[in-house]
mmCIF file of C-alpha atoms in Angstrom:
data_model
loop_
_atom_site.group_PDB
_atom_site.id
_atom_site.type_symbol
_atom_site.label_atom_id
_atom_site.label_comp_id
_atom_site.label_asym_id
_atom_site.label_seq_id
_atom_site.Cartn_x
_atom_site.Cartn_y
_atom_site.Cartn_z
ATOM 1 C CA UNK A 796 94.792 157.289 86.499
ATOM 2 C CA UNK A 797 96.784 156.798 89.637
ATOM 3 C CA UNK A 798 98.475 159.622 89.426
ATOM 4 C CA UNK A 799 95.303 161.882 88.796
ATOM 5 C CA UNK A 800 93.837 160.365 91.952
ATOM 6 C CA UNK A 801 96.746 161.332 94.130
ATOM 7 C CA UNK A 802 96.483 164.384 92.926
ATOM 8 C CA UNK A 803 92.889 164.585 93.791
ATOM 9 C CA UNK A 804 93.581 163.810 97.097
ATOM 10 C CA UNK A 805 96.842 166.340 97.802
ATOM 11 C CA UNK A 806 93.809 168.476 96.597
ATOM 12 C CA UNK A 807 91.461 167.305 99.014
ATOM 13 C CA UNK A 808 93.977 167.655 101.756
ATOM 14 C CA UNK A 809 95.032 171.067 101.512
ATOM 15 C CA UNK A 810 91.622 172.445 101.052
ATOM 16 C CA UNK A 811 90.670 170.560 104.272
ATOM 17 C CA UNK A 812 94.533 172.201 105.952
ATOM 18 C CA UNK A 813 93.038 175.698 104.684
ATOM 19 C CA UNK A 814 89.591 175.749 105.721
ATOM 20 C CA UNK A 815 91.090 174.187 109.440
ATOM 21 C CA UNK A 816 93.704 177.074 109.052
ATOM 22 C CA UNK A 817 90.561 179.592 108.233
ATOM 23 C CA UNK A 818 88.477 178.031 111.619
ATOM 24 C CA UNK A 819 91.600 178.290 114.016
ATOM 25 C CA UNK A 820 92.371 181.876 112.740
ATOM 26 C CA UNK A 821 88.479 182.805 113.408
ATOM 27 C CA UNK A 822 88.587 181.120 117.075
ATOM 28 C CA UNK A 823 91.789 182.573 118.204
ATOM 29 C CA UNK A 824 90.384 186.114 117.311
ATOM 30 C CA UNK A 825 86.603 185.881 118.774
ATOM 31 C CA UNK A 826 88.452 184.206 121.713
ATOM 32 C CA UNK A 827 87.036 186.569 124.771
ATOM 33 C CA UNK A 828 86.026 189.532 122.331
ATOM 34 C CA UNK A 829 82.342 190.366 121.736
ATOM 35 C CA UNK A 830 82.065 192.111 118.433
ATOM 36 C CA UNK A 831 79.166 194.180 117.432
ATOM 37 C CA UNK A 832 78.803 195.278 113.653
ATOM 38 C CA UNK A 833 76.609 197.976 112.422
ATOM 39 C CA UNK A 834 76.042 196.453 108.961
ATOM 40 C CA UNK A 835 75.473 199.047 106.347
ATOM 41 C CA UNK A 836 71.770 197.994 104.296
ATOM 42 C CA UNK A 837 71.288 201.754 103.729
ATOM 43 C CA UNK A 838 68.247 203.274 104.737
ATOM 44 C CA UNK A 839 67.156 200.675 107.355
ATOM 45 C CA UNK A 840 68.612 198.741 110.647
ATOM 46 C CA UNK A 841 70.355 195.267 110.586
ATOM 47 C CA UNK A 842 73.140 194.949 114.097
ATOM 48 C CA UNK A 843 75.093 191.812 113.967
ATOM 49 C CA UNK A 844 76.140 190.527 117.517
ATOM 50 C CA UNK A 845 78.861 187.670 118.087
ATOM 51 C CA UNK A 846 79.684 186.720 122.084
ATOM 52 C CA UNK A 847 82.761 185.295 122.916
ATOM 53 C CA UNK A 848 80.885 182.267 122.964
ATOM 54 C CA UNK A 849 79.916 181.862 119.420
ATOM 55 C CA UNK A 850 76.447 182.803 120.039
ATOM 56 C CA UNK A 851 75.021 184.975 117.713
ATOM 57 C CA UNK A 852 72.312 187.357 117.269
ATOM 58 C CA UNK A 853 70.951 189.440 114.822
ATOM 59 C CA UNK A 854 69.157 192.605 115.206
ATOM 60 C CA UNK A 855 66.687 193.725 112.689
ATOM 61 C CA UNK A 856 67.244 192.149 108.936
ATOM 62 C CA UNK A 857 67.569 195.716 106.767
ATOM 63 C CA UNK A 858 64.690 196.786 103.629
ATOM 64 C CA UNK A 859 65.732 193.475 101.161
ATOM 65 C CA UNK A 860 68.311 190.728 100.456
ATOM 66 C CA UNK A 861 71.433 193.516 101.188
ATOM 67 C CA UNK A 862 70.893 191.844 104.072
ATOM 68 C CA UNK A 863 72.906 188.346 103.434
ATOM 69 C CA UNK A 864 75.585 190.345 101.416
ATOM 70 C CA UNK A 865 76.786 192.291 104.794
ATOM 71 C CA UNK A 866 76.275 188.758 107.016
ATOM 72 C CA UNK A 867 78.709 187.337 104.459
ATOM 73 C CA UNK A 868 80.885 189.519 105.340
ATOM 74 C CA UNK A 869 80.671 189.021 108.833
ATOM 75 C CA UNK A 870 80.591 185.604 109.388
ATOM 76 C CA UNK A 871 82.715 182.361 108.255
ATOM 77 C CA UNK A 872 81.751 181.388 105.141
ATOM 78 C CA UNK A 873 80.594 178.111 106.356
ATOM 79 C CA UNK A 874 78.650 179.470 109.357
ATOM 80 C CA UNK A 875 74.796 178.684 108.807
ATOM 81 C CA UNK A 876 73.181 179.324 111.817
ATOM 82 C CA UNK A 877 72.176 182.528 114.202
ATOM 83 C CA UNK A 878 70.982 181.410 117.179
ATOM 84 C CA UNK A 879 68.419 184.954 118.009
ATOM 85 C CA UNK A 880 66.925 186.978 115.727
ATOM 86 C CA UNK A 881 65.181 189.898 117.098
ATOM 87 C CA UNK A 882 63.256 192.211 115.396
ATOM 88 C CA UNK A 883 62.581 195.280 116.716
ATOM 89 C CA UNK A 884 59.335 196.138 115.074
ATOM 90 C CA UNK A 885 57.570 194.901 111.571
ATOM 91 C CA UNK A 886 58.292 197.781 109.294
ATOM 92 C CA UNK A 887 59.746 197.098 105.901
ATOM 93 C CA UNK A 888 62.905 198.517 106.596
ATOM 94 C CA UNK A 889 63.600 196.637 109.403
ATOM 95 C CA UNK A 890 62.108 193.143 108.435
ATOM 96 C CA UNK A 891 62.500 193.232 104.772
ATOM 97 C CA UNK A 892 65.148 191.307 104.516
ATOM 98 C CA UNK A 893 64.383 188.980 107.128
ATOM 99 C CA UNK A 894 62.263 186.155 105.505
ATOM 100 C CA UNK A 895 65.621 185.675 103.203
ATOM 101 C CA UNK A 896 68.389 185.656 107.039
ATOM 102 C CA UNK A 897 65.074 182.402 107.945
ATOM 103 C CA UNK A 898 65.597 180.533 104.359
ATOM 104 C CA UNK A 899 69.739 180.874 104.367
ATOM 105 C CA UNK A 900 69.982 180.323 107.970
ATOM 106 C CA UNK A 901 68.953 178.457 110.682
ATOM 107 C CA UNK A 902 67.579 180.133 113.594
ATOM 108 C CA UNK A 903 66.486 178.888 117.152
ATOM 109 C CA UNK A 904 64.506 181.591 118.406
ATOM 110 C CA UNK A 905 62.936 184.732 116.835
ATOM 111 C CA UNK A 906 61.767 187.762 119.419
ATOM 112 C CA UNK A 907 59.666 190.465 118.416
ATOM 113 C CA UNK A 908 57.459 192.966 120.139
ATOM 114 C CA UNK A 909 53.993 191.276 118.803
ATOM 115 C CA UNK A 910 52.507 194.077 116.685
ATOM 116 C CA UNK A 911 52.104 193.094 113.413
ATOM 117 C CA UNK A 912 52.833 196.082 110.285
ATOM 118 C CA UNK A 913 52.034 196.444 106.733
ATOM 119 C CA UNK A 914 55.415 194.991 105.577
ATOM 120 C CA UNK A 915 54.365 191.512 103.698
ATOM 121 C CA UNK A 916 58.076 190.885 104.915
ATOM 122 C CA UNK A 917 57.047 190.484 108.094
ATOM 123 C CA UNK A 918 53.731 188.436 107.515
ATOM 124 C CA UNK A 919 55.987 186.057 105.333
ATOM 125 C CA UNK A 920 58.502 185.951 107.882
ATOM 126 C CA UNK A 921 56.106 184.824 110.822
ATOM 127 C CA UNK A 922 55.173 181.978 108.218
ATOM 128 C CA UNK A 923 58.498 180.764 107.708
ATOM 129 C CA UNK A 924 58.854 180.726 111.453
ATOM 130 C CA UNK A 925 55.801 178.955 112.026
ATOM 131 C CA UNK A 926 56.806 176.365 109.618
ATOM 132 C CA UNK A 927 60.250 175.753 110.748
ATOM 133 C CA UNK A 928 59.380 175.887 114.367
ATOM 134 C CA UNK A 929 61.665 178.274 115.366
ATOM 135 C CA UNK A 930 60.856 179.381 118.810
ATOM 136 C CA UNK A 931 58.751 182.748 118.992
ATOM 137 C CA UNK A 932 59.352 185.020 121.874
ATOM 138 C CA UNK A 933 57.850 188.401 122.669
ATOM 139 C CA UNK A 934 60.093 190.287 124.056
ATOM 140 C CA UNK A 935 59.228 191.774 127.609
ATOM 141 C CA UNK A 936 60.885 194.272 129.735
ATOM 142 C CA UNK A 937 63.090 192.235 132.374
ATOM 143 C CA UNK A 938 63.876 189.707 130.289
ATOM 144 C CA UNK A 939 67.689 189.243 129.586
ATOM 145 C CA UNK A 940 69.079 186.792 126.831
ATOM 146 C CA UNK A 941 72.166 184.800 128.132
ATOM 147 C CA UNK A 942 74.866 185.047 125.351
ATOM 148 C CA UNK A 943 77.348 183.169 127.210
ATOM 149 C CA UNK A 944 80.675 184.485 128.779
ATOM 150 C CA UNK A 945 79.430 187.328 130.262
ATOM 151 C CA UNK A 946 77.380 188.881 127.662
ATOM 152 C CA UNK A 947 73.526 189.616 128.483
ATOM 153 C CA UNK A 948 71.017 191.408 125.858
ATOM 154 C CA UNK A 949 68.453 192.810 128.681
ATOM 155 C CA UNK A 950 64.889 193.968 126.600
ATOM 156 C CA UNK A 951 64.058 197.490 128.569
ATOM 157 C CA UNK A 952 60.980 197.836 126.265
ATOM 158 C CA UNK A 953 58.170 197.055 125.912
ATOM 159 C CA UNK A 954 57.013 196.793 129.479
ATOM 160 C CA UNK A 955 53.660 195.621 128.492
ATOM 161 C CA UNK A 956 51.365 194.063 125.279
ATOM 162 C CA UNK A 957 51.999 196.962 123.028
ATOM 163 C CA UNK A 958 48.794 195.586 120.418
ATOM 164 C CA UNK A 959 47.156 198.847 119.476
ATOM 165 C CA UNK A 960 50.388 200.421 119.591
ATOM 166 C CA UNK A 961 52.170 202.539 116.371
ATOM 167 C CA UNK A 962 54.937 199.901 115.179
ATOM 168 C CA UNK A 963 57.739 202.573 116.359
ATOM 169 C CA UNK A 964 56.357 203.400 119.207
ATOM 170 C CA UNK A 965 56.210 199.532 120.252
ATOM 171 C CA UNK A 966 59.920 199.146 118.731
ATOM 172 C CA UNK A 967 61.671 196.618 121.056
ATOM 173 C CA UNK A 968 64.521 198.758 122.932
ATOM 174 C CA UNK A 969 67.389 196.925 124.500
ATOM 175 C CA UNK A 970 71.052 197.142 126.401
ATOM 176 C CA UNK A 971 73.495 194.970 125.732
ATOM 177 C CA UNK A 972 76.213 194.580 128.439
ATOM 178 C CA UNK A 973 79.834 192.886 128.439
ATOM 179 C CA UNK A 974 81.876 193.676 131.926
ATOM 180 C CA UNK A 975 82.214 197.047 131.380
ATOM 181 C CA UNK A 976 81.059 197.739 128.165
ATOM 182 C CA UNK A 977 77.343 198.633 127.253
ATOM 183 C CA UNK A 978 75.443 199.496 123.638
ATOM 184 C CA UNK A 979 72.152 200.614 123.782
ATOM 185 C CA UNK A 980 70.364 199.889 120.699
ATOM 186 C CA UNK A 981 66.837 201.238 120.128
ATOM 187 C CA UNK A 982 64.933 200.884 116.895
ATOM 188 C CA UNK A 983 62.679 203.622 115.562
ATOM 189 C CA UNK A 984 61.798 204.516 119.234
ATOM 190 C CA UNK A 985 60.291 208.045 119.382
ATOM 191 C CA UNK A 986 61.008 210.465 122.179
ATOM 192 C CA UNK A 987 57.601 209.669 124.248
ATOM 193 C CA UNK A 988 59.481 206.289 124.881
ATOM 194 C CA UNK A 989 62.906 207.585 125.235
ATOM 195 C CA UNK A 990 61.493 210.063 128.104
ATOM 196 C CA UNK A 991 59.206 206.661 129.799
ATOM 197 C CA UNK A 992 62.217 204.847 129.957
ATOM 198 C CA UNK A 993 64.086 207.958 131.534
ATOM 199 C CA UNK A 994 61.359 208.221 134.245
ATOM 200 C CA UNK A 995 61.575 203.918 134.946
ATOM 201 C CA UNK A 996 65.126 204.614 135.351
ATOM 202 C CA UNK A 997 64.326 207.907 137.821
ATOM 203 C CA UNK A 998 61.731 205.901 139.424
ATOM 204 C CA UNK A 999 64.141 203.487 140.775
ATOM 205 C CA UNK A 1000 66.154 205.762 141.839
ATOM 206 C CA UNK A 1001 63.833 207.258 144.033
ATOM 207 C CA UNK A 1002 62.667 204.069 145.812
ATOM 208 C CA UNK A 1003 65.936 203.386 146.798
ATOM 209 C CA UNK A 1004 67.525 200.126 148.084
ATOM 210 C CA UNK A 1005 64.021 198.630 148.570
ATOM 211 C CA UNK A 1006 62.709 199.045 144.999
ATOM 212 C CA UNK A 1007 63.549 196.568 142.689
ATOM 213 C CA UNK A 1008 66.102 197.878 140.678
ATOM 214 C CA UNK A 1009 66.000 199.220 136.531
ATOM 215 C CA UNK A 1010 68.714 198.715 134.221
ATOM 216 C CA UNK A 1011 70.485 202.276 133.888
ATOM 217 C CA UNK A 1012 70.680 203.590 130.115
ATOM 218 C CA UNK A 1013 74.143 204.629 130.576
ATOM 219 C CA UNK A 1014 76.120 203.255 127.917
ATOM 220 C CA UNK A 1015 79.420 203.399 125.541
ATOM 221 C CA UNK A 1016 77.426 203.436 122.367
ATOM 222 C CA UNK A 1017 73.849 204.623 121.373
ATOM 223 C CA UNK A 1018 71.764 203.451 118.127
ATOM 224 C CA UNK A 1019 70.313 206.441 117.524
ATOM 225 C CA UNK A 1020 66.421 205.913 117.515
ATOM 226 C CA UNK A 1021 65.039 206.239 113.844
ATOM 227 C CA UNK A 1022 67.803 206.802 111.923
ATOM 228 C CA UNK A 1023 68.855 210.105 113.071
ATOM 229 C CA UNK A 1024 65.466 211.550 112.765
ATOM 230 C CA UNK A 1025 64.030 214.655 114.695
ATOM 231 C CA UNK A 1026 61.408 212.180 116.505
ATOM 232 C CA UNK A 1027 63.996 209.987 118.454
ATOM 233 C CA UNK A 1028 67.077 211.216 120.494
ATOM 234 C CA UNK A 1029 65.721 213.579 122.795
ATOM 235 C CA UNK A 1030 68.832 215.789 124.993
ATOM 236 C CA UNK A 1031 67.070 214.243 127.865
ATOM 237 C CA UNK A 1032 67.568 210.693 126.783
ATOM 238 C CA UNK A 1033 71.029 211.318 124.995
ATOM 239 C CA UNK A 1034 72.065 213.047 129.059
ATOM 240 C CA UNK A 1035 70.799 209.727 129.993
ATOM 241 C CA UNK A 1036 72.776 207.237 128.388
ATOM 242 C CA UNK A 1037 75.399 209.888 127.892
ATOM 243 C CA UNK A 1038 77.528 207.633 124.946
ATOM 244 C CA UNK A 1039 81.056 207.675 124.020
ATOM 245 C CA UNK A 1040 79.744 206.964 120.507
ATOM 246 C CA UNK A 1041 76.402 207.337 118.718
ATOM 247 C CA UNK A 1042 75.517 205.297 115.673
ATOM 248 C CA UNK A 1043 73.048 206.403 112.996
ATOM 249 C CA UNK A 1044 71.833 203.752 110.652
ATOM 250 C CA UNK A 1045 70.921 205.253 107.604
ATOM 251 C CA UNK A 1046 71.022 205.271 103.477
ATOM 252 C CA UNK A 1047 72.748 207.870 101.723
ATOM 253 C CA UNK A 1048 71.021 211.036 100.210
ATOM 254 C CA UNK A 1049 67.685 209.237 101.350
ATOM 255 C CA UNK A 1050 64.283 210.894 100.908
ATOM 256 C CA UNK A 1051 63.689 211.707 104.426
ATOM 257 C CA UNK A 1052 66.783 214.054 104.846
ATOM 258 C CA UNK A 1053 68.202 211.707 107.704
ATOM 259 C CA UNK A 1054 69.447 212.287 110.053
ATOM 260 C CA UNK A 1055 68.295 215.834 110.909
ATOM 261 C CA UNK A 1056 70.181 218.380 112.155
ATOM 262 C CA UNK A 1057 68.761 218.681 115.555
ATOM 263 C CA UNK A 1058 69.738 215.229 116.371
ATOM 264 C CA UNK A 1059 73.066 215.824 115.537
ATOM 265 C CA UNK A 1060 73.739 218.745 117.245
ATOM 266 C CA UNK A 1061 71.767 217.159 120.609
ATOM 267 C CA UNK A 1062 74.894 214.541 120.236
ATOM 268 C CA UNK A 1063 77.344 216.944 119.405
ATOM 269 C CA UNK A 1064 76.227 218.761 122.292
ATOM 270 C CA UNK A 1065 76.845 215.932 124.697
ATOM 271 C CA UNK A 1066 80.033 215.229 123.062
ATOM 272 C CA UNK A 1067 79.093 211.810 121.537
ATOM 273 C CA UNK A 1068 81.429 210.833 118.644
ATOM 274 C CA UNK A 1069 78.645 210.402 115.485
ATOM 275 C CA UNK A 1070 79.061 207.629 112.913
ATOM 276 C CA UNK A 1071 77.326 207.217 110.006
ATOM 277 C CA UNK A 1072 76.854 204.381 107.844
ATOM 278 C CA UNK A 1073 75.650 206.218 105.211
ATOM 279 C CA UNK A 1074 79.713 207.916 105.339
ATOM 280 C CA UNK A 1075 81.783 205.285 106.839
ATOM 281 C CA UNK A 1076 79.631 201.885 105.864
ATOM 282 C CA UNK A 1077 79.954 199.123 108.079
ATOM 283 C CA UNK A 1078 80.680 200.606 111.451
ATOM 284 C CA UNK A 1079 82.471 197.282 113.906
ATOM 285 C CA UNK A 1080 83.252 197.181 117.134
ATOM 286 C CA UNK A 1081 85.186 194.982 119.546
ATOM 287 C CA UNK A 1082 85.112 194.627 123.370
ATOM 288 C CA UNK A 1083 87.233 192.320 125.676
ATOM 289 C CA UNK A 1084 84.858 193.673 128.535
ATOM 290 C CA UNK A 1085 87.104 196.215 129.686
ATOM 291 C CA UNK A 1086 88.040 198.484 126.547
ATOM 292 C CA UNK A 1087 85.768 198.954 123.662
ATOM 293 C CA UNK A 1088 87.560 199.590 120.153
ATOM 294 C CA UNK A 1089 86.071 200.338 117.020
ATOM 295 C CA UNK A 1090 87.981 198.542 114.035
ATOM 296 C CA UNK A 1091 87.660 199.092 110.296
#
């Protein structure tokens, strides 16, 4: 009996030396590197963000549960908690996973545009919310979320209550910015708002010193709007942001022929590098603020 005992607790001990092994291993590499993952739900959205803080956000919660497979494989196994989730607009393949990400997880604050959709997803998931008490924020232009370390999330749309709105069209667009690294990530925005936010950005210009300034669209990497469809990523925007690399979220061989082949040869034409989760799956980067990477 004695001896089973010790051997319980040799057991005890070493699981305790791995999973401290496992932590230490996991700090050491987030340690000043923001890592942005592109997880691959198919034909729908879900961006995983991790500051060098430890804060964490997630972007969009894919069409179903797919969802907590690809955050497994993102975060610790022990990790239970995402401190934002932000949904860009209430569509099913954006939110459909999200009432699950509320039940597994727990969540301090939950930002969304305010237009409700069709997506009993979303209804369920402003319930569970609601219940929990997790902190509801509609997302506003000029508001910037704090990540720690250096990291901001700055919300460049909407500029305004979008009720009435088309869920795209009210699809909450925003920049996230790390020294002097940038991803602009925009939901199912359609061109009308890719050119609006073109002008704000021209408009400042103009005014000069005295006018209070816009956040530029330039940036490293570009969700493209929509998942590669014809009514997002307008040459005008793409010259805009003009991205090193341009992301398309999408399923393979879906019904919708996504992405179309005008959008890919508007970013081929400005020279943007194009990945696919629908080729390459889960698409990862890392950025210590200076140099951006992509890793497998």
């Amino acid at each position: 009996m004695k001896g089973l005992k010790l051997r319980l607790i040799i057991l005890v001990i070493l699981l305790l030396g791995a999973v401290f092994s496992v932590y230490a291993a996991w700090r050491e590499e987030r340690e000043g590197i923001l890592t942005v993952a592109f997880l691959d739900v198919g034909q729908g959205d879900a961006i995983y963000i991790e500051a060098p803080s430890g804060n964490q956000v997630l972007i969009d919660a894919a069409p179903n549960k797919i969802i907590l497979r690809e955050l497994s494989k993102v975060m610790p196994f022990y990790d239970r908690s995402i401190d934002v989730v932000l949904a860009t607009h209430a569509d099913q393949d954006h939110v459909g996973g999200l009432p699950d990400v509320l039940k597994k997880y727990k969540v301090n604050i939950f930002m969304e545009p305010g237009v409700p959709g069709p997506s009993s997803s979303y209804e369920e998931a402003e319930k569970i919310a609601a219940d929990d008490g997790i902190k509801k924020i509609l997302a506003r232009r000029g508001m910037n979320v704090d990540l720690g370390d250096g990291v901001v999330l700055q919300i460049l749309f909407p500029d305004r209550d979008p009720t009435g709105m088309e869920t795209n069209t009210a699809s909450i667009v925003v920049r996230l910015v790390y020294g002097e690294n940038e991803f602009l990530l925009t939901g199912d925005s359609p061109v009308a708002i890719e050119r609006y936010l073109v002008s704000l950005e021209s408009q400042s210009r103009t005014f000069g010193t005295g006018a209070v300034q816009s956040p530029t669209l330039a940036s490293d990497v570009l969700k493209a709007g929509h998942h590669g469809s014809k009514t997002s990523t307008s040459q005008e925007f793409v010259s805009a942001v003009s991205p090193q690399y341009a992301v398309i979220s999408v399923g393979k061989d879906n019904r919708y022929g996504h992405p179309n082949q005008e959008t890919l040869d508007t970013l081929n034409n400005f020279d943007a590098k194009i990945l696919r989760t629908d080729l390459l799956g889960r698409i990862i980067f890392k950025s210590d603020g200076l140099t951006l990477k992509k890793t497998k």
